[in-house]
Each structure stands twice: as structure tokens, then as C-alpha cells.
Amino acid sequence: MHNIYTRINTIFSVLSMVAAIIIIVNCLSRIWIDPTPTLDFKIIRTNKIQNPQQPLFYFNLNADFRELFTWNTKYIFMFITVEYSTDTYQSDVVIWDRLIEKNESVLNITNEIAEYPVVDLVGKMPPCWQKENCVKPLATLNIYYDIMPNSGLILKRSALKHQFQITI
């Protein structure tokens, strides 16, 4: 009746269709699952490094990402940005990032130094940062995390926004 190649082709087609349906259901299941992590963040101090226009941050971070790790989560990419603006432009600078795997889903970080200083590439950082008796600019600290799934879309979430004055 049918030769071996026709039967192999039929089996492969059915298994491919079943795998595609499982992947689609997996991707769609992320719509209904939306847990939020527990975060506690505090800026301890800011220091300046060689250039007075490059503040460096020290912070404490306690985070619990256990609820975010489901059967479809590969890992979580977390990063902290500082956003500030001047009269002519707005900057959003990444100061710290971490790749979080399932076995380290609870973070207790104390007295951590930011990996990257806030560097002004344009050269128009507010001159007030260099003076002692003026109003320091407001900055917004943002904590984001990206959920990297085994299959499906990468989800970017905002976990925390905190306004503060940069003092160096």
C-alpha cells in the first residue's frame, strides 16, 4: 500500500503539528500569568570618581523573583537606570545589571556599587553638580526586568521608579 517514506513523512508531519500547537499554547499562556516581584531598594550614598560630573551610586537591594519563575521562564534580566534631564536633552543611563537564574531567584545585595558610572557623553551635564550651594538636579531611578521565556515574547516590566536629587 504505502511505502516506508510516506509513513515516515506522515509521522513527522503529525509530530511537527503537535509541537507547533504546544508552543502556541505555551506562548498564549503568558497572557494570563502576570506575577510581580517583591523589591526593596535603597540608595546608600553617591560618590564622585575622577571627574566631578560622574556620580557613582552605592545601594542595597532585596528582591524576590520566585513568583516570576514558571515552567516557561528561562531566566530574568534585571537592570537599573538613572534618568535625568537638562534644558536641551534627556539621558537614561544604565548603572547596574544582572542576569538572574532560577537557583538565585532571591537577591540580598548590600552595599553594592553601581557597575557603570553616570557618564555625560554630550558634555552638558548641569554645571550645578560641581557647585556646593545650588539646587541639585532631580533624577529618576528605574528598575526594570525582562522575563526571558523558553518560547514566546520577551516581556519587559518596570518594577520601581524612585525620584531623588543627585548629590556628589
JSON list of C-alpha atoms in Angstrom, two decimals:
[
{"chain": "A", "resi": 1, "resn": "MET", "atom": "CA", "xyz": [0.00, 0.00, 0.00]},
{"chain": "A", "resi": 2, "resn": "HIS", "atom": "CA", "xyz": [2.20, 2.85, 1.32]},
{"chain": "A", "resi": 3, "resn": "ASN", "atom": "CA", "xyz": [5.94, 2.69, 1.29]},
{"chain": "A", "resi": 4, "resn": "ILE", "atom": "CA", "xyz": [8.14, 3.48, 4.32]},
{"chain": "A", "resi": 5, "resn": "TYR", "atom": "CA", "xyz": [8.88, 7.07, 3.19]},
{"chain": "A", "resi": 6, "resn": "THR", "atom": "CA", "xyz": [5.20, 8.00, 3.10]},
{"chain": "A", "resi": 7, "resn": "ARG", "atom": "CA", "xyz": [4.69, 6.65, 6.61]},
{"chain": "A", "resi": 8, "resn": "ILE", "atom": "CA", "xyz": [7.77, 8.49, 7.95]},
{"chain": "A", "resi": 9, "resn": "ASN", "atom": "CA", "xyz": [6.55, 11.71, 6.31]},
{"chain": "A", "resi": 10, "resn": "THR", "atom": "CA", "xyz": [3.09, 11.30, 7.90]},
{"chain": "A", "resi": 11, "resn": "ILE", "atom": "CA", "xyz": [4.54, 10.67, 11.37]},
{"chain": "A", "resi": 12, "resn": "PHE", "atom": "CA", "xyz": [6.92, 13.64, 11.06]},
{"chain": "A", "resi": 13, "resn": "SER", "atom": "CA", "xyz": [4.09, 15.94, 9.89]},
{"chain": "A", "resi": 14, "resn": "VAL", "atom": "CA", "xyz": [1.82, 14.95, 12.78]},
{"chain": "A", "resi": 15, "resn": "LEU", "atom": "CA", "xyz": [4.61, 15.37, 15.37]},
{"chain": "A", "resi": 16, "resn": "SER", "atom": "CA", "xyz": [5.56, 18.78, 13.91]},
{"chain": "A", "resi": 17, "resn": "MET", "atom": "CA", "xyz": [1.93, 19.93, 14.10]},
{"chain": "A", "resi": 18, "resn": "VAL", "atom": "CA", "xyz": [1.61, 18.75, 17.72]},
{"chain": "A", "resi": 19, "resn": "ALA", "atom": "CA", "xyz": [4.88, 20.54, 18.65]},
{"chain": "A", "resi": 20, "resn": "ALA", "atom": "CA", "xyz": [3.67, 23.77, 16.97]},
{"chain": "A", "resi": 21, "resn": "ILE", "atom": "CA", "xyz": [0.35, 23.63, 18.87]},
{"chain": "A", "resi": 22, "resn": "ILE", "atom": "CA", "xyz": [2.16, 23.09, 22.19]},
{"chain": "A", "resi": 23, "resn": "ILE", "atom": "CA", "xyz": [4.44, 26.07, 21.52]},
{"chain": "A", "resi": 24, "resn": "ILE", "atom": "CA", "xyz": [1.49, 28.32, 20.60]},
{"chain": "A", "resi": 25, "resn": "VAL", "atom": "CA", "xyz": [-0.40, 27.32, 23.77]},
{"chain": "A", "resi": 26, "resn": "ASN", "atom": "CA", "xyz": [2.79, 27.97, 25.76]},
{"chain": "A", "resi": 27, "resn": "CYS", "atom": "CA", "xyz": [3.12, 31.48, 24.30]},
{"chain": "A", "resi": 28, "resn": "LEU", "atom": "CA", "xyz": [-0.54, 32.32, 24.87]},
{"chain": "A", "resi": 29, "resn": "SER", "atom": "CA", "xyz": [-0.44, 31.12, 28.49]},
{"chain": "A", "resi": 30, "resn": "ARG", "atom": "CA", "xyz": [1.85, 34.08, 29.39]},
{"chain": "A", "resi": 31, "resn": "ILE", "atom": "CA", "xyz": [-1.10, 36.44, 28.83]},
{"chain": "A", "resi": 32, "resn": "TRP", "atom": "CA", "xyz": [-2.90, 35.21, 31.95]},
{"chain": "A", "resi": 33, "resn": "ILE", "atom": "CA", "xyz": [0.16, 34.79, 34.18]},
{"chain": "A", "resi": 34, "resn": "ASP", "atom": "CA", "xyz": [1.40, 38.19, 35.42]},
{"chain": "A", "resi": 35, "resn": "PRO", "atom": "CA", "xyz": [3.13, 37.91, 38.83]},
{"chain": "A", "resi": 36, "resn": "THR", "atom": "CA", "xyz": [5.06, 40.81, 40.35]},
{"chain": "A", "resi": 37, "resn": "PRO", "atom": "CA", "xyz": [8.33, 40.56, 42.27]},
{"chain": "A", "resi": 38, "resn": "THR", "atom": "CA", "xyz": [8.94, 41.90, 45.76]},
{"chain": "A", "resi": 39, "resn": "LEU", "atom": "CA", "xyz": [11.57, 44.66, 45.75]},
{"chain": "A", "resi": 40, "resn": "ASP", "atom": "CA", "xyz": [13.20, 46.74, 48.46]},
{"chain": "A", "resi": 41, "resn": "PHE", "atom": "CA", "xyz": [15.72, 49.27, 47.14]},
{"chain": "A", "resi": 42, "resn": "LYS", "atom": "CA", "xyz": [17.67, 51.99, 48.94]},
{"chain": "A", "resi": 43, "resn": "ILE", "atom": "CA", "xyz": [20.43, 54.31, 47.76]},
{"chain": "A", "resi": 44, "resn": "ILE", "atom": "CA", "xyz": [23.07, 54.44, 50.47]},
{"chain": "A", "resi": 45, "resn": "ARG", "atom": "CA", "xyz": [25.30, 57.17, 49.09]},
{"chain": "A", "resi": 46, "resn": "THR", "atom": "CA", "xyz": [26.72, 58.73, 45.95]},
{"chain": "A", "resi": 47, "resn": "ASN", "atom": "CA", "xyz": [30.38, 59.39, 45.40]},
{"chain": "A", "resi": 48, "resn": "LYS", "atom": "CA", "xyz": [32.26, 61.03, 42.61]},
{"chain": "A", "resi": 49, "resn": "ILE", "atom": "CA", "xyz": [35.09, 59.37, 40.81]},
{"chain": "A", "resi": 50, "resn": "GLN", "atom": "CA", "xyz": [37.89, 61.17, 38.97]},
{"chain": "A", "resi": 51, "resn": "ASN", "atom": "CA", "xyz": [35.57, 63.56, 37.16]},
{"chain": "A", "resi": 52, "resn": "PRO", "atom": "CA", "xyz": [33.11, 65.54, 39.30]},
{"chain": "A", "resi": 53, "resn": "GLN", "atom": "CA", "xyz": [30.49, 65.04, 36.59]},
{"chain": "A", "resi": 54, "resn": "GLN", "atom": "CA", "xyz": [30.44, 61.25, 37.06]},
{"chain": "A", "resi": 55, "resn": "PRO", "atom": "CA", "xyz": [28.46, 60.27, 40.15]},
{"chain": "A", "resi": 56, "resn": "LEU", "atom": "CA", "xyz": [28.78, 56.69, 41.35]},
{"chain": "A", "resi": 57, "resn": "PHE", "atom": "CA", "xyz": [25.99, 55.04, 43.35]},
{"chain": "A", "resi": 58, "resn": "TYR", "atom": "CA", "xyz": [26.04, 52.62, 46.29]},
{"chain": "A", "resi": 59, "resn": "PHE", "atom": "CA", "xyz": [22.81, 50.79, 47.07]},
{"chain": "A", "resi": 60, "resn": "ASN", "atom": "CA", "xyz": [21.07, 47.96, 48.91]},
{"chain": "A", "resi": 61, "resn": "LEU", "atom": "CA", "xyz": [18.70, 45.67, 47.04]},
{"chain": "A", "resi": 62, "resn": "ASN", "atom": "CA", "xyz": [16.47, 42.90, 48.35]},
{"chain": "A", "resi": 63, "resn": "ALA", "atom": "CA", "xyz": [14.39, 41.20, 45.69]},
{"chain": "A", "resi": 64, "resn": "ASP", "atom": "CA", "xyz": [12.31, 38.05, 45.46]},
{"chain": "A", "resi": 65, "resn": "PHE", "atom": "CA", "xyz": [11.75, 36.80, 41.90]},
{"chain": "A", "resi": 66, "resn": "ARG", "atom": "CA", "xyz": [10.48, 33.32, 42.81]},
{"chain": "A", "resi": 67, "resn": "GLU", "atom": "CA", "xyz": [6.94, 34.06, 41.61]},
{"chain": "A", "resi": 68, "resn": "LEU", "atom": "CA", "xyz": [8.25, 35.02, 38.17]},
{"chain": "A", "resi": 69, "resn": "PHE", "atom": "CA", "xyz": [9.91, 31.67, 37.56]},
{"chain": "A", "resi": 70, "resn": "THR", "atom": "CA", "xyz": [7.27, 29.50, 35.95]},
{"chain": "A", "resi": 71, "resn": "TRP", "atom": "CA", "xyz": [7.64, 26.49, 33.69]},
{"chain": "A", "resi": 72, "resn": "ASN", "atom": "CA", "xyz": [8.20, 28.88, 30.76]},
{"chain": "A", "resi": 73, "resn": "THR", "atom": "CA", "xyz": [10.83, 31.16, 32.33]},
{"chain": "A", "resi": 74, "resn": "LYS", "atom": "CA", "xyz": [14.41, 30.61, 31.26]},
{"chain": "A", "resi": 75, "resn": "TYR", "atom": "CA", "xyz": [15.97, 33.50, 33.19]},
{"chain": "A", "resi": 76, "resn": "ILE", "atom": "CA", "xyz": [15.35, 37.14, 34.15]},
{"chain": "A", "resi": 77, "resn": "PHE", "atom": "CA", "xyz": [17.49, 40.09, 33.12]},
{"chain": "A", "resi": 78, "resn": "MET", "atom": "CA", "xyz": [17.29, 42.93, 35.66]},
{"chain": "A", "resi": 79, "resn": "PHE", "atom": "CA", "xyz": [18.78, 46.39, 35.17]},
{"chain": "A", "resi": 80, "resn": "ILE", "atom": "CA", "xyz": [18.76, 49.73, 36.97]},
{"chain": "A", "resi": 81, "resn": "THR", "atom": "CA", "xyz": [18.76, 53.03, 35.09]},
{"chain": "A", "resi": 82, "resn": "VAL", "atom": "CA", "xyz": [19.12, 56.66, 36.16]},
{"chain": "A", "resi": 83, "resn": "GLU", "atom": "CA", "xyz": [17.17, 59.17, 34.12]},
{"chain": "A", "resi": 84, "resn": "TYR", "atom": "CA", "xyz": [17.93, 62.88, 34.29]},
{"chain": "A", "resi": 85, "resn": "SER", "atom": "CA", "xyz": [17.34, 65.85, 32.04]},
{"chain": "A", "resi": 86, "resn": "THR", "atom": "CA", "xyz": [18.82, 69.23, 31.28]},
{"chain": "A", "resi": 87, "resn": "ASP", "atom": "CA", "xyz": [17.43, 72.13, 29.28]},
{"chain": "A", "resi": 88, "resn": "THR", "atom": "CA", "xyz": [18.47, 70.60, 25.96]},
{"chain": "A", "resi": 89, "resn": "TYR", "atom": "CA", "xyz": [18.32, 66.81, 26.30]},
{"chain": "A", "resi": 90, "resn": "GLN", "atom": "CA", "xyz": [17.24, 63.86, 28.41]},
{"chain": "A", "resi": 91, "resn": "SER", "atom": "CA", "xyz": [19.50, 60.95, 29.34]},
{"chain": "A", "resi": 92, "resn": "ASP", "atom": "CA", "xyz": [18.72, 57.43, 30.51]},
{"chain": "A", "resi": 93, "resn": "VAL", "atom": "CA", "xyz": [21.86, 55.66, 31.76]},
{"chain": "A", "resi": 94, "resn": "VAL", "atom": "CA", "xyz": [22.16, 52.01, 32.85]},
{"chain": "A", "resi": 95, "resn": "ILE", "atom": "CA", "xyz": [24.16, 51.84, 36.08]},
{"chain": "A", "resi": 96, "resn": "TRP", "atom": "CA", "xyz": [23.75, 48.16, 37.07]},
{"chain": "A", "resi": 97, "resn": "ASP", "atom": "CA", "xyz": [22.54, 44.91, 35.54]},
{"chain": "A", "resi": 98, "resn": "ARG", "atom": "CA", "xyz": [22.28, 41.25, 36.49]},
{"chain": "A", "resi": 99, "resn": "LEU", "atom": "CA", "xyz": [21.19, 38.00, 34.86]},
{"chain": "A", "resi": 100, "resn": "ILE", "atom": "CA", "xyz": [19.07, 36.06, 37.36]},
{"chain": "A", "resi": 101, "resn": "GLU", "atom": "CA", "xyz": [18.67, 32.32, 37.03]},
{"chain": "A", "resi": 102, "resn": "LYS", "atom": "CA", "xyz": [16.18, 30.13, 38.86]},
{"chain": "A", "resi": 103, "resn": "ASN", "atom": "CA", "xyz": [18.64, 28.98, 41.54]},
{"chain": "A", "resi": 104, "resn": "GLU", "atom": "CA", "xyz": [19.38, 32.60, 42.57]},
{"chain": "A", "resi": 105, "resn": "SER", "atom": "CA", "xyz": [15.85, 34.00, 42.41]},
{"chain": "A", "resi": 106, "resn": "VAL", "atom": "CA", "xyz": [16.18, 35.70, 45.82]},
{"chain": "A", "resi": 107, "resn": "LEU", "atom": "CA", "xyz": [18.68, 38.58, 45.87]},
{"chain": "A", "resi": 108, "resn": "ASN", "atom": "CA", "xyz": [20.06, 40.10, 49.08]},
{"chain": "A", "resi": 109, "resn": "ILE", "atom": "CA", "xyz": [22.64, 42.64, 47.96]},
{"chain": "A", "resi": 110, "resn": "THR", "atom": "CA", "xyz": [24.12, 45.09, 50.45]},
{"chain": "A", "resi": 111, "resn": "ASN", "atom": "CA", "xyz": [26.49, 47.98, 49.84]},
{"chain": "A", "resi": 112, "resn": "GLU", "atom": "CA", "xyz": [26.69, 47.21, 46.13]},
{"chain": "A", "resi": 113, "resn": "ILE", "atom": "CA", "xyz": [28.49, 49.69, 43.92]},
{"chain": "A", "resi": 114, "resn": "ALA", "atom": "CA", "xyz": [26.95, 50.55, 40.57]},
{"chain": "A", "resi": 115, "resn": "GLU", "atom": "CA", "xyz": [28.80, 48.80, 37.76]},
{"chain": "A", "resi": 116, "resn": "TYR", "atom": "CA", "xyz": [28.71, 51.80, 35.47]},
{"chain": "A", "resi": 117, "resn": "PRO", "atom": "CA", "xyz": [29.10, 55.48, 36.43]},
{"chain": "A", "resi": 118, "resn": "VAL", "atom": "CA", "xyz": [26.75, 58.12, 35.08]},
{"chain": "A", "resi": 119, "resn": "VAL", "atom": "CA", "xyz": [28.91, 59.48, 32.27]},
{"chain": "A", "resi": 120, "resn": "ASP", "atom": "CA", "xyz": [27.82, 62.51, 30.32]},
{"chain": "A", "resi": 121, "resn": "LEU", "atom": "CA", "xyz": [28.88, 61.86, 26.72]},
{"chain": "A", "resi": 122, "resn": "VAL", "atom": "CA", "xyz": [27.40, 65.10, 25.44]},
{"chain": "A", "resi": 123, "resn": "GLY", "atom": "CA", "xyz": [29.42, 67.17, 27.91]},
{"chain": "A", "resi": 124, "resn": "LYS", "atom": "CA", "xyz": [26.47, 69.29, 29.02]},
{"chain": "A", "resi": 125, "resn": "MET", "atom": "CA", "xyz": [25.88, 67.88, 32.48]},
{"chain": "A", "resi": 126, "resn": "PRO", "atom": "CA", "xyz": [24.27, 70.54, 34.68]},
{"chain": "A", "resi": 127, "resn": "PRO", "atom": "CA", "xyz": [27.05, 72.82, 35.98]},
{"chain": "A", "resi": 128, "resn": "CYS", "atom": "CA", "xyz": [25.24, 72.82, 39.31]},
{"chain": "A", "resi": 129, "resn": "TRP", "atom": "CA", "xyz": [26.67, 69.40, 40.06]},
{"chain": "A", "resi": 130, "resn": "GLN", "atom": "CA", "xyz": [30.07, 70.97, 40.55]},
{"chain": "A", "resi": 131, "resn": "LYS", "atom": "CA", "xyz": [28.94, 73.70, 42.95]},
{"chain": "A", "resi": 132, "resn": "GLU", "atom": "CA", "xyz": [28.03, 73.28, 46.58]},
{"chain": "A", "resi": 133, "resn": "ASN", "atom": "CA", "xyz": [25.31, 75.89, 47.13]},
{"chain": "A", "resi": 134, "resn": "CYS", "atom": "CA", "xyz": [22.86, 75.32, 44.32]},
{"chain": "A", "resi": 135, "resn": "VAL", "atom": "CA", "xyz": [19.81, 73.16, 43.67]},
{"chain": "A", "resi": 136, "resn": "LYS", "atom": "CA", "xyz": [20.84, 69.67, 42.61]},
{"chain": "A", "resi": 137, "resn": "PRO", "atom": "CA", "xyz": [19.02, 68.23, 39.61]},
{"chain": "A", "resi": 138, "resn": "LEU", "atom": "CA", "xyz": [16.25, 65.70, 40.05]},
{"chain": "A", "resi": 139, "resn": "ALA", "atom": "CA", "xyz": [16.86, 62.23, 38.71]},
{"chain": "A", "resi": 140, "resn": "THR", "atom": "CA", "xyz": [14.61, 59.21, 38.45]},
{"chain": "A", "resi": 141, "resn": "LEU", "atom": "CA", "xyz": [15.93, 55.79, 39.29]},
{"chain": "A", "resi": 142, "resn": "ASN", "atom": "CA", "xyz": [14.14, 52.99, 37.40]},
{"chain": "A", "resi": 143, "resn": "ILE", "atom": "CA", "xyz": [14.37, 49.25, 37.97]},
{"chain": "A", "resi": 144, "resn": "TYR", "atom": "CA", "xyz": [13.34, 47.09, 35.04]},
{"chain": "A", "resi": 145, "resn": "TYR", "atom": "CA", "xyz": [13.33, 43.36, 34.45]},
{"chain": "A", "resi": 146, "resn": "ASP", "atom": "CA", "xyz": [12.95, 41.33, 31.28]},
{"chain": "A", "resi": 147, "resn": "ILE", "atom": "CA", "xyz": [11.44, 37.86, 31.52]},
{"chain": "A", "resi": 148, "resn": "MET", "atom": "CA", "xyz": [13.22, 35.59, 29.04]},
{"chain": "A", "resi": 149, "resn": "PRO", "atom": "CA", "xyz": [10.88, 32.69, 28.23]},
{"chain": "A", "resi": 150, "resn": "ASN", "atom": "CA", "xyz": [11.70, 29.29, 26.80]},
{"chain": "A", "resi": 151, "resn": "SER", "atom": "CA", "xyz": [9.31, 30.16, 23.98]},
{"chain": "A", "resi": 152, "resn": "GLY", "atom": "CA", "xyz": [7.33, 33.30, 23.34]},
{"chain": "A", "resi": 153, "resn": "LEU", "atom": "CA", "xyz": [7.86, 37.03, 23.58]},
{"chain": "A", "resi": 154, "resn": "ILE", "atom": "CA", "xyz": [10.38, 38.70, 25.89]},
{"chain": "A", "resi": 155, "resn": "LEU", "atom": "CA", "xyz": [8.39, 40.71, 28.43]},
{"chain": "A", "resi": 156, "resn": "LYS", "atom": "CA", "xyz": [9.85, 43.99, 29.73]},
{"chain": "A", "resi": 157, "resn": "ARG", "atom": "CA", "xyz": [8.41, 45.17, 33.03]},
{"chain": "A", "resi": 158, "resn": "SER", "atom": "CA", "xyz": [9.01, 48.18, 35.25]},
{"chain": "A", "resi": 159, "resn": "ALA", "atom": "CA", "xyz": [9.43, 47.25, 38.90]},
{"chain": "A", "resi": 160, "resn": "LEU", "atom": "CA", "xyz": [10.23, 50.54, 40.64]},
{"chain": "A", "resi": 161, "resn": "LYS", "atom": "CA", "xyz": [10.53, 54.27, 39.99]},
{"chain": "A", "resi": 162, "resn": "HIS", "atom": "CA", "xyz": [12.18, 56.49, 42.57]},
{"chain": "A", "resi": 163, "resn": "GLN", "atom": "CA", "xyz": [12.90, 60.24, 42.30]},
{"chain": "A", "resi": 164, "resn": "PHE", "atom": "CA", "xyz": [15.87, 61.72, 44.11]},
{"chain": "A", "resi": 165, "resn": "GLN", "atom": "CA", "xyz": [18.36, 64.55, 43.92]},
{"chain": "A", "resi": 166, "resn": "ILE", "atom": "CA", "xyz": [21.83, 63.63, 42.79]},
{"chain": "A", "resi": 167, "resn": "THR", "atom": "CA", "xyz": [24.32, 64.83, 45.36]},
{"chain": "A", "resi": 168, "resn": "ILE", "atom": "CA", "xyz": [28.04, 64.32, 44.91]}
]
